[in-house]
């Protein structure tokens, strides 16, 4: 088997990937539950939750797009989201929370970004590893400065300000529009040039280091906002506990970005799908399936997203 | 042994690369495959070597219909490819490379005696000249008992003296009873070595020629109507626009280049002698380690590339992917230098250079190599008026017509031009001054009238 | 051989397959769409042949069930509940249970709502992070019953408002105290080691303090070093921590609050190499992981507590008299805080499911066992408590006065460390 690059990418494979993913999910759920329960699993949608997951995944997905479209590998969205959520907890109101989360997460990814541009340290490794540091830092904050002392024996952070789901949706859509607009602008052109190699950017007369850093910083900032959105839209329990600092939405974001073809509008569509899958996952758990099965479903979407990306660019030849 | 293809057709999306081509090679002969870049030579070789399967048409070996499934399969059938990309590990010695390829050293030694060629078994591949590496590849193929040797532009990287020796070697191979397919776009070489010649043009077979060959006939076949090559006109050189003194880089030492207004200057040399880096240094794309650069009197030494760009220095790298973003659209690529009315301007230059662009929103990678080169030229030279153009092998991959156009446009639009070239003939015909580069140093320079042999000699030294 | 065309064909057929597949699913969804049944009152609920309505009970777990640990213990409790109150599904059965694993704490409310939508009459949530979401759902569904593990009521108003909501917990500090007595007599190096999931959590502080108090009661020269893991379940980390405690800190009795038998296994490995290092069971019977090193330990059995709570809720549900549920247990209504005292019937956990203390290793000298048994009886009878004054903290400040004991709230909020710690994180 060999992969041969297509001279013209075939977008149809994203549709194939999506349908295949859907087919996988349908088949798996049917096989696991049997007909009657399956109906409930697919249709029992909690709108509030669906929309809030959609908004968070969408913003995380856009964050991933920023990095992958420029050919840099931020895989630490989870860590940036933790920092963003932490900032949201520390903030007194929604506006401050959003601004602070973007700022803190940008600061958080600055280390991997600077290491990358100054010392050439692989950003995939550093962003991934800084996630673990983020978890420990968040735990420190939960235990000490941000601990909610009224919660008696609990070690729980104070609560983040509440954000209405529709506001989160608006922010997600705004972010999508913003990304599209940015990519149309000059800055966006250079960011996209980066995916063809640093030399191309240099050739265009710009600093590849600057744009590499910019791609990472933008990615981190959005991931931070995504983390803040996630924690602020919760209906109850807008706090962090020691054992659950991170939520896994960063990974969903990565899935959404690949399934959405690294295209901001594609990410919107993919996020809808992933939000639905998330609901399906919860429903599966409620009918007694092990938690792993539910996670595997969302994971399968990511695999199909990558398959779509590969088939979009390459032709498979069996020889 | 006879290898034959009948009526093959191979279509790549949007391009018919080969259509209705018949080709045959048998033991004991050298069959030349002649054509311009993009004529379909490489595609045909790829089919013979099992890289591509033909869309239609058949392959026969000794009259038996065969499907060559993969290069590995081709090797089993006794077909080897000697390409410009050597399949040798540079850091290992020749002996280690041969062992790695699984050939018997005894066989290699037998053939090297038979052909009277020497190869240094214990030297690392990096220390070998291109010609020596090629010989290793040939011996490797022979030791694998290959009956058919496919050679894709085998002389491209060789110095004129090495070319000579190599052509002799190819003749010997045929006399030994091997079948050789010799792919080239250089008429002079193929005429010297081939028993018969097939000419391809735009994916179609123009004809098969037998001895004695008529060079003019072949040229006409290659280009349909013979292109009249323009000779360099006497130019009135102005003041010195650009002066580089004692430049030092990683592989470039102590090199000085002077260009006067209106001049086209070539740096000639066998590949891998530091010309690429010299061009990077001259254009400011890479910072110099030592030496001075003066542009219109300003000291540019050590300035960043952006400063060079601002002063109108344009650099054309040999590898287009360093200048064009393959994954971005043609329009986006154009916008890298264009800020206003880009669509209209793009349409104009597409017309002027006759670039084949079905849709400006198409990815640059979807264009053929030649068209990508044209797009780059359009963006860098037509969109702006360069004060100095620094270009690395700018005409490689262009057909003769576009090459002509290139020199015309360059002379019209650029204040001064420095090129690196490989083809001595082209240099002699087109440029006002020739520098010869060897092992990172400028070793000689020539002004008209040129003596071909002198220049070739300087390159080989 | 597969040509390009064949490949396209394969893809096309796959697309068709996917489309047809999803299409059929859609049709199936349409045709099979039946109203999700919602049972709100006992009269509508499904009944057994004897006419008893069945109460549907949902459990939300914070982690996967696995083979041991916190969630596993709760699931054993759930199964005990089902065995007790549904011995014969056809005839004698008043409960039906379901569970959801690995519920994210931030989404408790949604999960609880989904459980109610799925027909649950009562919901147990078994992690402290679930508290707010559960309380919120309790306020929204006053006719359903909710119980949350290891939380508290913010104030008396909240307690009054949420009549359908209870808190519950089973604490093990008394058992740790008994372990400590054994540890204090078994140590040769006078150094104990403690591997703590979170060393600043009141629950863990209670465990550590009680353990140390027990040890120092019989051997005042004993000190204890603590290593923190930062996670409830981290076998690798626990293994490393235990090894460090033994090799660097020279500890030879190891206690732990972590969800795996890793520490016990480390002790067993040392025993096998001829070095006497001891440890305990925690949360479930782990003796099989370290038959030589296992001194004693505590297990938790939520089953009887679940039965008690469900029976109260059931009675309230069928009778419509909320007070049956809302005013129980009498000493602290709707705030169940069980400990060893509830285990007084038999002193063997095999015979008595409410017992929480494991049998003691025969290697322990007889006088130590006698001492442990005596203290145990005293605790159960209420004449002794591990945290009986005078007790001083690490700085020497008097925390519990002479002959005084700590209240439930003081125990619950414990944030100070008794004397005798060596290294603390």
PDB file of C-alpha atoms in Angstrom, chain A residues 68-266:
ATOM      1  CA  UNK A  68      -2.107  23.176  12.316  1.00  0.00           C
ATOM      2  CA  UNK A  69      -2.890  25.499   9.428  1.00  0.00           C
ATOM      3  CA  UNK A  70       0.474  27.107  10.044  1.00  0.00           C
ATOM      4  CA  UNK A  71       2.221  23.779  10.250  1.00  0.00           C
ATOM      5  CA  UNK A  72       3.088  24.049  13.928  1.00  0.00           C
ATOM      6  CA  UNK A  73       1.967  21.445  16.406  1.00  0.00           C
ATOM      7  CA  UNK A  74       0.239  22.679  19.475  1.00  0.00           C
ATOM      8  CA  UNK A  75      -1.123  19.608  21.180  1.00  0.00           C
ATOM      9  CA  UNK A  76      -1.327  21.192  24.603  1.00  0.00           C
ATOM     10  CA  UNK A  77      -4.768  22.754  24.192  1.00  0.00           C
ATOM     11  CA  UNK A  78      -5.780  20.889  27.294  1.00  0.00           C
ATOM     12  CA  UNK A  79      -3.123  22.671  29.346  1.00  0.00           C
ATOM     13  CA  UNK A  80      -3.952  26.060  27.897  1.00  0.00           C
ATOM     14  CA  UNK A  81      -7.609  25.391  28.614  1.00  0.00           C
ATOM     15  CA  UNK A  82      -6.746  24.597  32.227  1.00  0.00           C
ATOM     16  CA  UNK A  83      -4.928  27.909  32.528  1.00  0.00           C
ATOM     17  CA  UNK A  84      -7.824  29.700  30.831  1.00  0.00           C
ATOM     18  CA  UNK A  85     -10.315  28.086  33.189  1.00  0.00           C
ATOM     19  CA  UNK A  86      -8.125  29.001  36.146  1.00  0.00           C
ATOM     20  CA  UNK A  87      -8.071  32.610  34.981  1.00  0.00           C
ATOM     21  CA  UNK A  88     -11.856  32.537  34.644  1.00  0.00           C
ATOM     22  CA  UNK A  89     -12.159  31.288  38.216  1.00  0.00           C
ATOM     23  CA  UNK A  90      -9.951  34.090  39.457  1.00  0.00           C
ATOM     24  CA  UNK A  91     -11.908  36.749  37.568  1.00  0.00           C
ATOM     25  CA  UNK A  92     -14.718  38.721  39.186  1.00  0.00           C
ATOM     26  CA  UNK A  93     -16.938  38.985  36.098  1.00  0.00           C
ATOM     27  CA  UNK A  94     -17.447  37.486  32.674  1.00  0.00           C
ATOM     28  CA  UNK A  95     -15.680  40.156  30.632  1.00  0.00           C
ATOM     29  CA  UNK A  96     -12.608  40.105  32.832  1.00  0.00           C
ATOM     30  CA  UNK A  97     -12.708  36.323  32.792  1.00  0.00           C
ATOM     31  CA  UNK A  98     -12.599  36.173  29.006  1.00  0.00           C
ATOM     32  CA  UNK A  99      -9.836  38.755  28.724  1.00  0.00           C
ATOM     33  CA  UNK A 100      -7.825  37.240  31.520  1.00  0.00           C
ATOM     34  CA  UNK A 101      -8.184  33.705  30.214  1.00  0.00           C
ATOM     35  CA  UNK A 102      -6.882  34.733  26.808  1.00  0.00           C
ATOM     36  CA  UNK A 103      -4.014  36.633  28.388  1.00  0.00           C
ATOM     37  CA  UNK A 104      -3.019  33.902  30.826  1.00  0.00           C
ATOM     38  CA  UNK A 105      -3.204  31.159  28.223  1.00  0.00           C
ATOM     39  CA  UNK A 106      -1.136  33.263  25.836  1.00  0.00           C
ATOM     40  CA  UNK A 107       1.432  33.682  28.555  1.00  0.00           C
ATOM     41  CA  UNK A 108       1.275  29.956  29.163  1.00  0.00           C
ATOM     42  CA  UNK A 109       2.028  28.960  25.605  1.00  0.00           C
ATOM     43  CA  UNK A 110       4.663  31.676  25.323  1.00  0.00           C
ATOM     44  CA  UNK A 111       7.265  29.371  26.845  1.00  0.00           C
ATOM     45  CA  UNK A 112       6.905  26.619  24.231  1.00  0.00           C
ATOM     46  CA  UNK A 113       6.596  29.273  21.528  1.00  0.00           C
ATOM     47  CA  UNK A 114       9.792  31.041  22.536  1.00  0.00           C
ATOM     48  CA  UNK A 115      11.637  27.768  23.029  1.00  0.00           C
ATOM     49  CA  UNK A 116      10.599  26.838  19.532  1.00  0.00           C
ATOM     50  CA  UNK A 117      11.682  30.022  17.813  1.00  0.00           C
ATOM     51  CA  UNK A 118      14.852  30.643  19.815  1.00  0.00           C
ATOM     52  CA  UNK A 119      16.184  27.194  20.447  1.00  0.00           C
ATOM     53  CA  UNK A 120      14.266  25.105  17.935  1.00  0.00           C
ATOM     54  CA  UNK A 121      12.764  22.899  20.631  1.00  0.00           C
ATOM     55  CA  UNK A 122       9.953  20.825  19.191  1.00  0.00           C
ATOM     56  CA  UNK A 123       6.697  22.529  20.129  1.00  0.00           C
ATOM     57  CA  UNK A 124       4.658  19.327  20.024  1.00  0.00           C
ATOM     58  CA  UNK A 125       6.699  17.958  22.898  1.00  0.00           C
ATOM     59  CA  UNK A 126       6.788  21.139  24.940  1.00  0.00           C
ATOM     60  CA  UNK A 127       3.120  21.994  24.584  1.00  0.00           C
ATOM     61  CA  UNK A 128       2.244  18.453  25.553  1.00  0.00           C
ATOM     62  CA  UNK A 129       4.510  18.476  28.583  1.00  0.00           C
ATOM     63  CA  UNK A 130       3.412  21.899  29.763  1.00  0.00           C
ATOM     64  CA  UNK A 131      -0.051  20.394  30.083  1.00  0.00           C
ATOM     65  CA  UNK A 132       1.148  18.361  33.050  1.00  0.00           C
ATOM     66  CA  UNK A 133       2.717  21.426  34.596  1.00  0.00           C
ATOM     67  CA  UNK A 134      -0.563  23.264  34.081  1.00  0.00           C
ATOM     68  CA  UNK A 135      -2.375  20.566  36.020  1.00  0.00           C
ATOM     69  CA  UNK A 136      -0.032  20.931  38.968  1.00  0.00           C
ATOM     70  CA  UNK A 137      -0.200  24.695  38.892  1.00  0.00           C
ATOM     71  CA  UNK A 138      -3.977  24.533  38.793  1.00  0.00           C
ATOM     72  CA  UNK A 139      -3.931  22.180  41.759  1.00  0.00           C
ATOM     73  CA  UNK A 140      -1.745  24.595  43.663  1.00  0.00           C
ATOM     74  CA  UNK A 141      -4.206  27.385  42.976  1.00  0.00           C
ATOM     75  CA  UNK A 142      -7.147  25.207  43.940  1.00  0.00           C
ATOM     76  CA  UNK A 143      -5.420  24.278  47.195  1.00  0.00           C
ATOM     77  CA  UNK A 144      -4.203  27.711  48.092  1.00  0.00           C
ATOM     78  CA  UNK A 145      -4.974  31.137  46.598  1.00  0.00           C
ATOM     79  CA  UNK A 146      -8.226  30.239  44.870  1.00  0.00           C
ATOM     80  CA  UNK A 147      -9.540  27.791  47.448  1.00  0.00           C
ATOM     81  CA  UNK A 148     -13.120  28.334  48.489  1.00  0.00           C
ATOM     82  CA  UNK A 149     -12.818  28.420  52.266  1.00  0.00           C
ATOM     83  CA  UNK A 150     -16.579  28.359  52.763  1.00  0.00           C
ATOM     84  CA  UNK A 151     -16.591  24.811  51.396  1.00  0.00           C
ATOM     85  CA  UNK A 152     -15.331  23.444  54.714  1.00  0.00           C
ATOM     86  CA  UNK A 153     -13.339  20.266  54.316  1.00  0.00           C
ATOM     87  CA  UNK A 154     -13.500  20.311  50.566  1.00  0.00           C
ATOM     88  CA  UNK A 155     -10.578  21.448  48.579  1.00  0.00           C
ATOM     89  CA  UNK A 156     -12.452  23.218  45.851  1.00  0.00           C
ATOM     90  CA  UNK A 157     -11.748  26.438  44.035  1.00  0.00           C
ATOM     91  CA  UNK A 158     -14.115  29.376  44.121  1.00  0.00           C
ATOM     92  CA  UNK A 159     -16.681  29.482  41.346  1.00  0.00           C
ATOM     93  CA  UNK A 160     -16.160  31.075  37.965  1.00  0.00           C
ATOM     94  CA  UNK A 161     -18.668  33.730  36.900  1.00  0.00           C
ATOM     95  CA  UNK A 162     -21.680  32.388  35.033  1.00  0.00           C
ATOM     96  CA  UNK A 163     -21.920  32.825  31.303  1.00  0.00           C
ATOM     97  CA  UNK A 164     -25.195  32.235  29.500  1.00  0.00           C
ATOM     98  CA  UNK A 165     -25.008  29.540  26.880  1.00  0.00           C
ATOM     99  CA  UNK A 166     -26.208  31.841  24.126  1.00  0.00           C
ATOM    100  CA  UNK A 167     -23.410  34.274  24.972  1.00  0.00           C
ATOM    101  CA  UNK A 168     -20.909  31.427  24.713  1.00  0.00           C
ATOM    102  CA  UNK A 169     -22.408  30.512  21.356  1.00  0.00           C
ATOM    103  CA  UNK A 170     -22.043  34.077  20.193  1.00  0.00           C
ATOM    104  CA  UNK A 171     -18.419  34.086  21.279  1.00  0.00           C
ATOM    105  CA  UNK A 172     -17.757  30.838  19.437  1.00  0.00           C
ATOM    106  CA  UNK A 173     -19.346  32.128  16.243  1.00  0.00           C
ATOM    107  CA  UNK A 174     -17.520  35.413  16.614  1.00  0.00           C
ATOM    108  CA  UNK A 175     -14.273  33.511  16.986  1.00  0.00           C
ATOM    109  CA  UNK A 176     -15.031  31.555  13.803  1.00  0.00           C
ATOM    110  CA  UNK A 177     -15.775  34.732  11.892  1.00  0.00           C
ATOM    111  CA  UNK A 178     -12.657  36.295  13.360  1.00  0.00           C
ATOM    112  CA  UNK A 179     -10.485  33.415  12.221  1.00  0.00           C
ATOM    113  CA  UNK A 180     -11.933  33.561   8.713  1.00  0.00           C
ATOM    114  CA  UNK A 181     -11.380  37.312   8.571  1.00  0.00           C
ATOM    115  CA  UNK A 182      -7.864  37.011   9.895  1.00  0.00           C
ATOM    116  CA  UNK A 183      -6.983  34.419   7.280  1.00  0.00           C
ATOM    117  CA  UNK A 184      -8.209  36.745   4.572  1.00  0.00           C
ATOM    118  CA  UNK A 185      -6.031  39.548   5.869  1.00  0.00           C
ATOM    119  CA  UNK A 186      -2.294  39.949   5.235  1.00  0.00           C
ATOM    120  CA  UNK A 187      -1.288  38.591   8.611  1.00  0.00           C
ATOM    121  CA  UNK A 188      -3.381  35.536   7.870  1.00  0.00           C
ATOM    122  CA  UNK A 189      -1.721  35.117   4.499  1.00  0.00           C
ATOM    123  CA  UNK A 190       1.689  34.944   6.157  1.00  0.00           C
ATOM    124  CA  UNK A 191       0.346  32.571   8.807  1.00  0.00           C
ATOM    125  CA  UNK A 192      -0.871  30.261   6.075  1.00  0.00           C
ATOM    126  CA  UNK A 193       2.385  30.634   4.138  1.00  0.00           C
ATOM    127  CA  UNK A 194       4.096  29.166   7.160  1.00  0.00           C
ATOM    128  CA  UNK A 195       2.579  25.762   6.436  1.00  0.00           C
ATOM    129  CA  UNK A 196       4.708  25.594   3.288  1.00  0.00           C
ATOM    130  CA  UNK A 197       7.876  26.101   5.270  1.00  0.00           C
ATOM    131  CA  UNK A 198       9.662  28.824   7.139  1.00  0.00           C
ATOM    132  CA  UNK A 199      11.716  29.729   4.096  1.00  0.00           C
ATOM    133  CA  UNK A 200       8.625  30.748   2.176  1.00  0.00           C
ATOM    134  CA  UNK A 201       7.766  33.242   4.889  1.00  0.00           C
ATOM    135  CA  UNK A 202      11.299  34.521   4.946  1.00  0.00           C
ATOM    136  CA  UNK A 203      11.175  34.793   1.174  1.00  0.00           C
ATOM    137  CA  UNK A 204       8.057  36.896   1.495  1.00  0.00           C
ATOM    138  CA  UNK A 205      10.121  39.267   3.586  1.00  0.00           C
ATOM    139  CA  UNK A 206       8.650  38.397   6.969  1.00  0.00           C
ATOM    140  CA  UNK A 207      10.186  36.804  10.000  1.00  0.00           C
ATOM    141  CA  UNK A 208       9.285  33.110  10.192  1.00  0.00           C
ATOM    142  CA  UNK A 209      10.077  33.146  13.897  1.00  0.00           C
ATOM    143  CA  UNK A 210       7.587  35.922  14.501  1.00  0.00           C
ATOM    144  CA  UNK A 211       4.828  34.132  12.629  1.00  0.00           C
ATOM    145  CA  UNK A 212       5.579  30.755  14.176  1.00  0.00           C
ATOM    146  CA  UNK A 213       5.307  32.370  17.571  1.00  0.00           C
ATOM    147  CA  UNK A 214       2.163  34.220  16.512  1.00  0.00           C
ATOM    148  CA  UNK A 215       0.485  31.014  15.319  1.00  0.00           C
ATOM    149  CA  UNK A 216       1.236  29.337  18.626  1.00  0.00           C
ATOM    150  CA  UNK A 217       0.213  32.317  20.717  1.00  0.00           C
ATOM    151  CA  UNK A 218      -3.094  32.728  18.883  1.00  0.00           C
ATOM    152  CA  UNK A 219      -3.722  29.021  19.238  1.00  0.00           C
ATOM    153  CA  UNK A 220      -2.979  29.165  22.944  1.00  0.00           C
ATOM    154  CA  UNK A 221      -5.086  32.253  23.512  1.00  0.00           C
ATOM    155  CA  UNK A 222      -8.128  30.697  21.871  1.00  0.00           C
ATOM    156  CA  UNK A 223      -7.650  27.430  23.722  1.00  0.00           C
ATOM    157  CA  UNK A 224      -7.581  29.450  26.937  1.00  0.00           C
ATOM    158  CA  UNK A 225     -10.824  31.159  26.045  1.00  0.00           C
ATOM    159  CA  UNK A 226     -12.243  27.733  25.230  1.00  0.00           C
ATOM    160  CA  UNK A 227     -11.319  26.503  28.691  1.00  0.00           C
ATOM    161  CA  UNK A 228     -12.910  29.576  30.251  1.00  0.00           C
ATOM    162  CA  UNK A 229     -16.096  29.112  28.209  1.00  0.00           C
ATOM    163  CA  UNK A 230     -16.312  25.510  29.299  1.00  0.00           C
ATOM    164  CA  UNK A 231     -16.130  26.219  33.003  1.00  0.00           C
ATOM    165  CA  UNK A 232     -18.260  29.389  32.907  1.00  0.00           C
ATOM    166  CA  UNK A 233     -21.193  27.816  31.078  1.00  0.00           C
ATOM    167  CA  UNK A 234     -21.625  24.965  33.542  1.00  0.00           C
ATOM    168  CA  UNK A 235     -25.037  24.982  35.143  1.00  0.00           C
ATOM    169  CA  UNK A 236     -23.625  23.991  38.497  1.00  0.00           C
ATOM    170  CA  UNK A 237     -20.192  23.342  39.914  1.00  0.00           C
ATOM    171  CA  UNK A 238     -18.256  26.049  38.078  1.00  0.00           C
ATOM    172  CA  UNK A 239     -15.215  25.159  40.149  1.00  0.00           C
ATOM    173  CA  UNK A 240     -12.157  22.979  39.922  1.00  0.00           C
ATOM    174  CA  UNK A 241     -11.474  20.154  42.300  1.00  0.00           C
ATOM    175  CA  UNK A 242      -8.123  18.582  42.905  1.00  0.00           C
ATOM    176  CA  UNK A 243      -8.959  15.456  40.992  1.00  0.00           C
ATOM    177  CA  UNK A 244     -10.682  17.036  38.017  1.00  0.00           C
ATOM    178  CA  UNK A 245      -8.698  19.971  36.832  1.00  0.00           C
ATOM    179  CA  UNK A 246      -8.985  19.311  33.130  1.00  0.00           C
ATOM    180  CA  UNK A 247     -11.975  18.245  31.103  1.00  0.00           C
ATOM    181  CA  UNK A 248     -10.684  16.670  27.920  1.00  0.00           C
ATOM    182  CA  UNK A 249     -12.243  19.301  25.714  1.00  0.00           C
ATOM    183  CA  UNK A 250      -8.840  20.167  24.302  1.00  0.00           C
ATOM    184  CA  UNK A 251      -8.705  16.749  22.678  1.00  0.00           C
ATOM    185  CA  UNK A 252     -12.212  17.168  21.336  1.00  0.00           C
ATOM    186  CA  UNK A 253     -10.998  20.422  19.822  1.00  0.00           C
ATOM    187  CA  UNK A 254      -8.156  18.618  18.078  1.00  0.00           C
ATOM    188  CA  UNK A 255     -10.665  16.088  16.715  1.00  0.00           C
ATOM    189  CA  UNK A 256     -12.938  18.869  15.530  1.00  0.00           C
ATOM    190  CA  UNK A 257     -10.123  20.627  13.722  1.00  0.00           C
ATOM    191  CA  UNK A 258      -9.132  17.524  11.759  1.00  0.00           C
ATOM    192  CA  UNK A 259     -12.657  16.404  11.069  1.00  0.00           C
ATOM    193  CA  UNK A 260     -13.413  19.951   9.946  1.00  0.00           C
ATOM    194  CA  UNK A 261     -10.571  19.875   7.472  1.00  0.00           C
ATOM    195  CA  UNK A 262      -8.643  22.618   9.299  1.00  0.00           C
ATOM    196  CA  UNK A 263     -11.203  25.012   7.947  1.00  0.00           C
ATOM    197  CA  UNK A 264     -12.935  27.387  10.379  1.00  0.00           C
ATOM    198  CA  UNK A 265     -16.364  26.690   8.916  1.00  0.00           C
ATOM    199  CA  UNK A 266     -15.623  22.989   8.781  1.00  0.00           C
TER     200      UNK A 266
END
